[in-house]
Short mmCIF file of C-alpha atoms in Angstrom, two decimals:
data_model
loop_
_atom_site.label_atom_id
_atom_site.label_comp_id
_atom_site.label_asym_id
_atom_site.label_seq_id
_atom_site.Cartn_x
_atom_site.Cartn_y
_atom_site.Cartn_z
CA MET A 20 75.09 103.20 126.47
CA PRO A 21 77.88 104.83 128.77
CA PHE A 22 80.62 105.17 126.41
CA ARG A 23 78.31 107.19 124.42
CA ARG A 24 77.07 109.13 127.84
CA ARG A 25 81.64 109.68 128.55
CA GLU A 26 81.25 110.68 124.88
CA ALA A 27 78.48 113.51 125.07
CA LYS A 28 79.84 114.53 128.76
CA GLY A 29 83.60 115.73 127.36
CA ILE A 30 82.19 117.20 124.21
CA THR A 31 79.82 119.38 126.68
CA GLY A 32 83.27 119.97 129.66
CA PHE A 33 84.96 121.32 125.67
CA LEU A 34 82.40 123.66 124.80
CA HIS A 35 82.08 125.33 128.63
CA PHE A 36 86.28 125.40 128.13
CA SER A 37 85.76 127.99 124.80
CA ILE A 38 83.53 129.61 126.19
CA PHE A 39 85.25 130.30 128.94
CA CYS A 40 88.44 131.11 126.52
CA LEU A 41 86.80 132.98 125.36
CA TRP A 42 85.29 135.84 128.16
CA SER A 43 88.05 135.48 130.42
CA PRO A 44 90.76 137.27 129.04
CA VAL A 45 91.60 138.68 132.83
CA ILE A 46 93.04 134.60 132.89
CA MET A 47 93.91 133.71 129.81
CA GLY A 48 95.51 136.94 128.65
CA LYS A 49 95.34 138.82 124.81
CA TYR A 50 95.75 134.99 122.81
CA ALA A 51 92.16 133.89 124.95
CA ASN A 52 90.03 134.87 121.79
CA VAL A 53 92.58 133.15 119.35
CA VAL A 54 92.83 130.14 121.19
CA ALA A 55 89.24 130.08 121.68
CA VAL A 56 88.10 130.56 118.14
CA GLY A 57 90.54 127.83 117.09
CA LEU A 58 88.99 125.27 119.99
CA ILE A 59 85.00 125.83 118.82
CA GLY A 60 86.10 125.39 115.50
CA LEU A 61 87.44 122.28 116.67
CA LEU A 62 85.21 121.25 118.68
CA CYS A 63 82.71 121.27 115.54
CA LEU A 64 84.87 118.95 113.59
CA LEU A 65 84.73 116.97 117.19
CA ASP A 66 80.67 117.51 117.07
CA GLY A 67 80.35 116.07 113.32
CA TYR A 68 82.69 113.30 114.08
CA SER A 69 81.67 111.82 116.78
CA ALA A 70 77.50 111.32 115.32
CA ARG A 71 79.52 109.50 112.51
CA ARG A 72 81.47 107.84 116.12
CA LEU A 73 77.87 107.03 117.70
CA LYS A 74 77.07 104.84 114.58
CA THR A 75 80.31 102.10 115.08
CA GLU A 76 80.73 100.09 117.65
CA GLN A 77 83.82 100.79 120.12
CA ALA A 78 86.22 99.22 119.25
CA GLU A 79 86.37 100.70 115.00
CA ILE A 80 85.79 103.90 117.29
CA GLU A 81 89.03 103.34 118.81
CA GLN A 82 90.43 103.34 115.58
CA ARG A 83 89.93 105.91 113.87
CA GLN A 84 90.75 107.83 116.37
CA LEU A 85 94.74 107.06 115.84
CA LEU A 86 94.10 107.23 112.11
CA ASN A 87 93.85 111.25 112.87
CA ILE A 88 97.30 111.88 114.62
CA LEU A 89 98.67 111.02 110.88
CA PRO A 90 99.96 114.00 109.76
CA SER A 91 99.84 114.95 106.72
CA TRP A 92 102.23 112.93 105.04
CA LEU A 93 101.45 109.84 105.63
CA GLU A 94 98.95 110.58 103.62
CA ARG A 95 99.96 107.81 100.76
CA LEU A 96 99.76 105.13 103.69
CA ARG A 97 96.20 106.78 104.68
CA ASN A 98 95.24 105.92 100.61
CA ASN A 99 96.48 102.33 101.61
CA LEU A 100 94.28 101.93 105.00
CA PRO A 101 90.58 99.44 104.91
CA SER A 102 87.71 101.84 104.68
CA SER A 103 87.32 100.34 108.67
CA LEU A 104 89.69 102.34 109.77
CA THR A 105 89.23 105.42 107.41
CA GLY A 106 85.75 106.21 107.75
CA ARG A 107 85.43 106.86 104.04
CA SER A 108 83.61 104.97 101.95
CA ALA A 109 83.65 104.39 97.66
CA SER A 110 83.79 107.55 95.58
CA ALA A 111 80.69 109.41 95.66
CA ASP A 112 79.68 108.79 92.21
CA VAL A 113 80.35 105.45 92.96
CA PRO A 114 76.89 103.48 93.90
CA ALA A 115 77.51 101.46 97.31
CA ALA A 116 76.22 97.67 95.26
CA THR A 117 79.78 97.97 94.04
CA LYS A 118 81.55 97.75 97.07
CA PRO A 119 81.49 93.15 97.68
CA ALA A 120 79.36 91.94 100.68
CA GLU A 121 80.98 89.37 102.72
CA VAL A 122 79.30 85.81 102.32
CA LEU A 123 78.56 84.86 106.51
CA ASN A 124 79.23 81.26 107.43
CA TRP A 125 81.02 80.55 104.25
CA PRO A 126 83.30 77.84 103.88
CA SER A 127 80.91 75.51 106.26
CA ILE A 128 83.27 73.39 106.96
CA GLU A 129 86.67 73.56 109.49
CA LEU A 130 89.71 73.28 106.23
CA ASP A 131 92.57 71.78 107.94
CA VAL A 132 95.58 73.38 105.38
CA GLY A 133 98.67 75.23 105.41
CA GLN A 134 100.09 78.50 104.08
CA ILE A 135 97.36 79.50 100.51
CA THR A 136 98.95 80.72 98.27
CA GLY A 137 96.63 80.81 95.82
CA VAL A 138 92.45 80.45 94.08
CA ALA A 139 90.97 80.11 91.16
CA VAL A 140 87.83 79.09 90.04
CA ASP A 141 86.89 76.17 87.97
CA ASP A 142 85.30 75.82 84.46
CA LYS A 143 82.08 75.20 87.08
CA SER A 144 82.87 78.03 89.43
CA ASN A 145 83.42 75.52 91.91
CA PRO A 146 86.28 77.97 94.01
CA VAL A 147 90.13 75.59 93.39
CA ILE A 148 93.22 77.13 96.42
CA LEU A 149 96.86 75.92 96.42
CA HIS A 150 97.87 75.15 100.07
CA ARG A 151 101.74 74.15 100.57
CA GLY A 152 100.67 71.44 103.45
CA ASN A 153 102.97 71.44 106.56
CA VAL A 154 106.00 73.26 104.26
CA LYS A 155 106.29 77.34 105.56
CA TRP A 156 108.24 79.47 103.11
CA ASP A 157 110.89 81.61 105.58
CA GLY A 158 113.97 82.99 106.05
CA GLY A 159 115.30 79.56 105.92
CA SER A 160 113.85 78.30 102.69
CA PHE A 161 115.83 79.77 99.81
CA ASP A 162 120.05 81.11 99.87
CA SER A 163 120.56 84.20 98.45
CA SER A 164 121.07 83.07 94.57
CA GLY A 165 117.28 81.36 95.22
CA GLN A 166 118.16 78.21 95.28
CA TYR A 167 116.05 76.53 97.29
CA ASN A 168 117.31 75.46 100.80
CA ARG A 169 115.60 71.54 101.64
CA ILE A 170 115.07 69.74 98.18
CA ASP A 171 115.98 66.95 100.45
CA ASP A 172 112.84 67.01 102.48
CA GLY A 173 111.33 65.59 99.56
CA PRO A 174 107.51 66.86 97.94
CA ILE A 175 104.95 67.97 99.78
CA LYS A 176 102.92 64.56 100.88
CA ASN A 177 99.82 66.65 101.65
CA ASP A 178 97.01 67.32 99.09
CA THR A 179 98.13 70.51 97.92
CA ILE A 180 94.97 71.37 95.66
CA VAL A 181 91.40 71.58 97.07
CA THR A 182 87.80 72.35 95.33
CA LEU A 183 84.81 73.69 97.36
CA ASP A 184 81.66 74.10 96.55
CA ALA A 185 80.45 77.47 95.57
CA ALA A 186 77.72 77.69 97.26
CA THR A 187 78.48 75.56 100.36
CA GLY A 188 82.01 75.64 100.88
CA SER A 189 81.74 72.21 101.77
CA LEU A 190 85.03 70.04 99.89
CA LEU A 191 84.73 68.17 96.68
CA ASP A 192 87.99 67.42 95.43
CA HIS A 193 91.51 66.66 96.76
CA TRP A 194 94.73 66.25 95.09
CA GLY A 195 97.95 67.15 94.32
CA SER A 196 100.06 64.95 96.94
CA ASN A 197 104.04 64.41 95.57
CA LEU A 198 103.83 66.53 93.19
CA PHE A 199 105.20 70.01 94.89
CA TYR A 200 107.92 71.65 96.60
CA MET A 201 107.06 75.43 97.09
CA PRO A 202 103.64 75.65 94.72
CA HIS A 203 102.70 79.52 94.61
CA GLY A 204 100.47 80.27 92.10
CA LEU A 205 97.11 78.65 90.96
CA GLU A 206 94.75 79.30 87.35
CA VAL A 207 92.38 77.30 85.86
CA ASP A 208 91.78 77.96 82.40
CA ALA A 209 88.31 77.76 80.46
CA GLU A 210 89.28 73.82 79.80
CA GLY A 211 89.74 73.13 82.63
CA ASN A 212 93.18 72.81 82.86
CA THR A 213 94.80 73.85 86.09
CA TRP A 214 98.41 75.72 85.87
CA VAL A 215 101.12 75.69 89.47
CA THR A 216 103.48 77.66 89.21
CA ASP A 217 106.29 76.57 92.38
CA VAL A 218 108.61 78.44 93.05
CA ALA A 219 111.57 76.02 94.55
CA LEU A 220 111.41 74.18 91.00
CA HIS A 221 110.74 76.91 89.22
CA GLN A 222 108.97 75.48 87.08
CA VAL A 223 105.89 76.31 85.28
CA PHE A 224 103.41 73.36 85.36
CA LYS A 225 100.06 72.12 83.01
CA PHE A 226 97.62 69.58 84.51
CA PRO A 227 94.59 69.01 82.39
CA LYS A 228 91.36 68.41 83.49
CA GLY A 229 90.98 64.47 85.55
CA SER A 230 94.76 63.95 85.70
CA GLN A 231 97.36 64.50 87.99
CA VAL A 232 100.19 64.07 85.72
CA PRO A 233 101.61 67.26 83.68
CA SER A 234 100.57 68.20 80.11
CA LEU A 235 103.29 70.16 79.57
CA THR A 236 105.90 71.04 83.06
CA LEU A 237 108.25 74.53 81.54
CA GLY A 238 111.56 75.38 83.41
CA GLU A 239 114.08 72.55 84.91
CA ALA A 240 113.89 71.62 88.13
CA PHE A 241 115.59 73.59 91.38
CA VAL A 242 117.68 75.26 88.55
CA SER A 243 116.91 78.85 88.32
CA GLY A 244 118.13 81.23 85.49
CA SER A 245 117.12 84.31 83.25
CA ASP A 246 117.31 82.79 79.70
CA ASP A 247 114.86 81.58 77.77
CA LYS A 248 114.28 78.00 79.47
CA HIS A 249 114.36 78.98 83.05
CA PHE A 250 112.43 80.19 85.12
CA CYS A 251 113.69 82.45 89.39
CA LYS A 252 110.86 81.57 90.71
CA PRO A 253 107.69 82.10 89.16
CA THR A 254 104.58 83.71 90.79
CA ASP A 255 101.44 82.84 88.07
CA VAL A 256 99.99 82.48 84.69
CA ALA A 257 97.32 84.16 83.13
CA VAL A 258 95.68 81.69 79.89
CA SER A 259 93.29 83.19 77.28
CA SER A 260 91.03 81.04 75.52
CA SER A 261 92.71 80.45 72.46
CA GLY A 262 95.33 78.86 74.70
CA ILE A 263 98.23 81.18 74.83
CA PHE A 264 99.46 82.15 78.32
CA PHE A 265 101.62 84.27 80.17
CA VAL A 266 103.65 83.35 83.19
CA SER A 267 105.11 86.55 85.46
CA ASP A 268 109.19 85.60 86.69
CA GLY A 269 108.91 86.56 89.35
CA TYR A 270 110.79 87.03 92.08
CA CYS A 271 114.21 86.75 91.16
CA ASN A 272 113.68 88.17 87.35
CA LYS A 273 111.76 91.48 86.45
CA ARG A 274 109.76 89.95 83.78
CA ILE A 275 106.10 88.77 81.58
CA LEU A 276 106.92 86.11 79.91
CA LYS A 277 103.91 84.70 76.35
CA PHE A 278 104.06 81.06 75.53
CA ASP A 279 101.44 80.13 73.02
CA ALA A 280 99.08 76.87 73.18
CA ASP A 281 102.23 74.39 72.83
CA GLY A 282 104.81 75.86 75.42
CA ARG A 283 107.07 77.67 72.87
CA LEU A 284 107.99 81.45 73.86
CA LEU A 285 107.10 83.90 72.11
CA ASP A 286 107.94 87.24 73.63
CA VAL A 287 109.06 88.59 77.12
CA PHE A 288 108.35 91.72 78.86
CA THR A 289 110.87 93.48 80.94
CA GLY A 290 110.06 96.27 83.47
CA PRO A 291 110.95 98.25 86.12
CA PHE A 292 109.19 95.40 88.65
CA ASN A 293 110.17 94.34 92.19
CA ILE A 294 108.03 91.42 92.33
CA VAL A 295 105.72 90.31 89.49
CA HIS A 296 103.16 89.28 91.89
CA SER A 297 100.19 88.45 90.23
CA LEU A 298 98.88 88.14 86.46
CA THR A 299 95.37 88.62 85.41
CA LEU A 300 94.28 89.22 82.14
CA MET A 301 90.75 90.77 80.78
CA GLU A 302 91.21 89.57 77.08
CA GLU A 303 88.43 91.16 75.67
CA LYS A 304 90.29 94.44 76.67
CA ASP A 305 93.38 92.84 75.81
CA ALA A 306 94.35 93.89 78.88
CA LEU A 307 97.27 92.03 81.54
CA CYS A 308 97.26 93.74 84.59
CA VAL A 309 99.77 92.72 87.51
CA ALA A 310 101.12 93.16 90.71
CA ASP A 311 104.04 94.68 91.28
CA ARG A 312 104.40 94.06 94.08
CA GLU A 313 107.14 95.53 96.33
CA ASN A 314 106.60 98.65 94.49
CA SER A 315 103.58 99.38 95.36
CA ARG A 316 101.73 99.29 92.51
CA ILE A 317 99.32 97.85 89.26
CA VAL A 318 100.66 97.75 85.98
CA CYS A 319 99.11 97.44 82.90
CA ILE A 320 99.76 95.86 79.49
CA HIS A 321 98.60 94.91 75.59
CA ALA A 322 98.63 91.32 76.50
CA GLY A 323 99.32 91.48 72.02
CA LEU A 324 96.11 88.81 72.15
CA LYS A 325 94.81 90.67 68.88
CA GLU A 326 96.14 90.62 65.60
CA GLY A 327 96.55 92.28 61.88
CA PRO A 328 97.40 96.77 61.19
CA GLY A 329 97.36 98.88 64.52
CA GLN A 330 97.19 96.57 67.21
CA ALA A 331 99.55 97.61 70.12
CA LYS A 332 101.73 94.76 70.99
CA PHE A 333 102.41 93.13 73.98
CA GLY A 334 103.92 95.14 76.29
CA SER A 335 103.18 99.27 75.19
CA PRO A 336 100.30 101.06 77.88
CA TYR A 337 96.99 99.97 78.35
CA GLY A 338 94.73 103.06 79.00
CA PRO A 339 96.02 106.08 80.74
CA ALA A 340 97.76 104.37 83.17
CA GLY A 341 99.58 103.06 80.71
CA TYR A 342 103.26 99.94 81.50
CA LYS A 343 104.29 102.51 84.28
CA GLY A 344 101.60 101.86 86.66
CA LYS A 345 100.04 103.56 89.76
CA HIS A 346 101.22 103.72 93.16
CA VAL A 347 98.35 101.94 95.11
CA GLY A 348 100.05 100.04 98.02
CA ARG A 349 101.60 97.12 98.50
CA VAL A 350 99.98 94.88 96.19
CA PHE A 351 99.97 91.16 96.86
CA ALA A 352 96.80 90.04 94.11
CA VAL A 353 94.54 91.62 91.24
CA ALA A 354 91.38 89.53 89.49
CA ALA A 355 89.18 91.51 86.98
CA LYS A 356 85.80 91.30 85.55
CA GLY A 357 84.62 93.38 82.96
CA GLN A 358 85.23 97.44 84.09
CA GLN A 359 85.94 96.59 87.72
CA LEU A 360 89.45 95.55 88.54
CA TYR A 361 90.07 94.08 91.93
CA ALA A 362 92.67 93.33 94.81
CA VAL A 363 94.41 92.32 97.69
CA PHE A 364 96.45 94.28 99.52
CA GLY A 365 99.69 93.83 102.14
CA SER A 366 101.31 95.93 105.06
CA ILE A 367 103.20 96.39 108.01
CA PHE A 368 101.13 97.76 109.86
CA LEU A 369 99.25 94.91 111.37
CA GLY A 370 95.46 94.79 110.70
CA MET A 371 95.55 97.26 107.56
CA SER A 372 95.94 94.96 105.18
CA ASP A 373 92.49 95.28 102.67
CA GLY A 374 90.82 94.94 99.43
CA LYS A 375 90.81 97.74 97.09
CA THR A 376 87.91 97.83 93.44
CA PHE A 377 89.73 99.93 91.32
CA ASP A 378 88.36 101.69 87.44
CA LEU A 379 90.32 99.77 84.73
CA ASP A 380 91.36 102.11 82.79
CA SER A 381 92.27 104.95 85.26
CA LEU A 382 92.53 102.75 88.20
CA SER A 383 91.05 105.34 89.87
CA THR A 384 89.18 103.64 93.20
CA LEU A 385 86.01 101.80 93.25
CA SER A 386 85.74 101.01 96.68
CA ARG A 387 87.95 99.15 99.54
CA TRP A 388 86.08 95.68 101.14
CA THR A 389 87.79 93.70 103.72
CA PRO A 390 85.95 90.85 105.55
CA ALA A 391 83.98 91.32 109.97
CA ASN A 392 87.53 90.44 111.01
CA GLY A 393 89.67 91.58 108.32
CA PHE A 394 92.60 90.76 106.30
CA GLY A 395 95.89 89.21 108.04
CA SER A 396 98.24 88.61 104.68
CA PRO A 397 95.43 88.49 101.58
CA HIS A 398 97.88 86.95 99.01
CA ASP A 399 95.51 86.08 95.76
CA VAL A 400 91.65 86.48 94.71
CA ALA A 401 90.13 85.43 92.27
CA VAL A 402 86.46 85.94 90.23
CA SER A 403 83.74 83.52 89.36
CA ARG A 404 83.33 82.72 86.20
CA ASP A 405 79.55 84.02 86.56
CA GLY A 406 81.34 87.60 88.20
CA GLU A 407 78.62 87.06 90.90
CA ALA A 408 81.04 85.85 93.74
CA MET A 409 84.67 86.98 94.40
CA TYR A 410 87.34 84.43 96.64
CA VAL A 411 90.33 86.27 97.99
CA VAL A 412 92.36 83.33 100.17
CA GLN A 413 95.70 84.43 103.01
CA ILE A 414 98.45 82.64 103.85
CA GLY A 415 98.16 83.76 107.53
CA PRO A 416 95.88 82.93 109.22
CA ASN A 417 95.08 80.10 106.35
CA ARG A 418 91.61 81.37 105.34
CA ILE A 419 89.64 81.38 101.98
CA HIS A 420 86.65 84.31 102.02
CA LYS A 421 83.46 84.58 99.93
CA PHE A 422 82.37 87.89 98.48
CA ALA A 423 79.34 88.56 96.88
CA LEU A 424 79.46 91.04 93.56
CA GLU A 425 77.27 92.71 92.22
#
């Protein structure tokens, strides 16, 4: 390949120049040896680097070269870069099989949808997505107090909830027209109930399986607040097998609310959050993990589902990471299965969004992953009930990706 020949020629020239420096004190002066040794050392690094580079496509090579110019004080940014840029794989003690693998040519249909904000799996492990149709959240959508500015436009006329076949990605069902103004979070519980949060309405809805009429509505339409009866742009819901559920509230308030199955408030956990953007519940571990988006961290607390003496209370720290969480990057959503926690990240730098797998207890990074064409703005993630697949949706471009898990 021409690119490889040019690279080899460049390295050979560098070697000749280094040898010339080593034996040319007349030209280079008394610092020639120091300069040459430094150049040869750098050559060794470049040689090892070039061997890896020859195994990749030219576009990826150029991206990695860009990364190499970053100074050490940008290590935090480096930790938030996708593995395709850094060249780093999962930890040495983690098998490569734990890295999610993109399922190509899925879905089998072209989706005609708006901003996809949520994804969940139904009781048959089919992916369900939530989108905004022809409505977009932009700088004019809300005023400074969180009030929605476009109430007069009416609810979204498109069917905002779409179910796809897990195997093929073909369309199975769609509904949800004239129900929402700015939907955000989606959850489907073990009983098949669909939960939706709407940041314009400041409400949370529960729809029984097969019904478009909510059996439970929390919050007052278009009225924001921070008391027991109001939300301010609630973002997500997590539901336990007993019906106890949690609401992240959200963009304005810095809290997570815990309700019983009938919607009665049980408890509130308020923390130093900066946009509580997503929740995931690991019931068997009594752990509730939070995507604290603008604080660039994941926070895990006890859900308080286990009763009895000595049991942890809701909001108490979970695991060594504790409720203070761990800075991992600008995290938009979290999902979990077993001991692994999956998260998707956005970045202010184009093409630097990615997904990461963490160990639940330590929040140490196990792997980084992206689809073949990279992420634009990933917004939510969900894991199938059998743990064999993971789905990621983007709010722009409006796409859904499927990944196979071990």
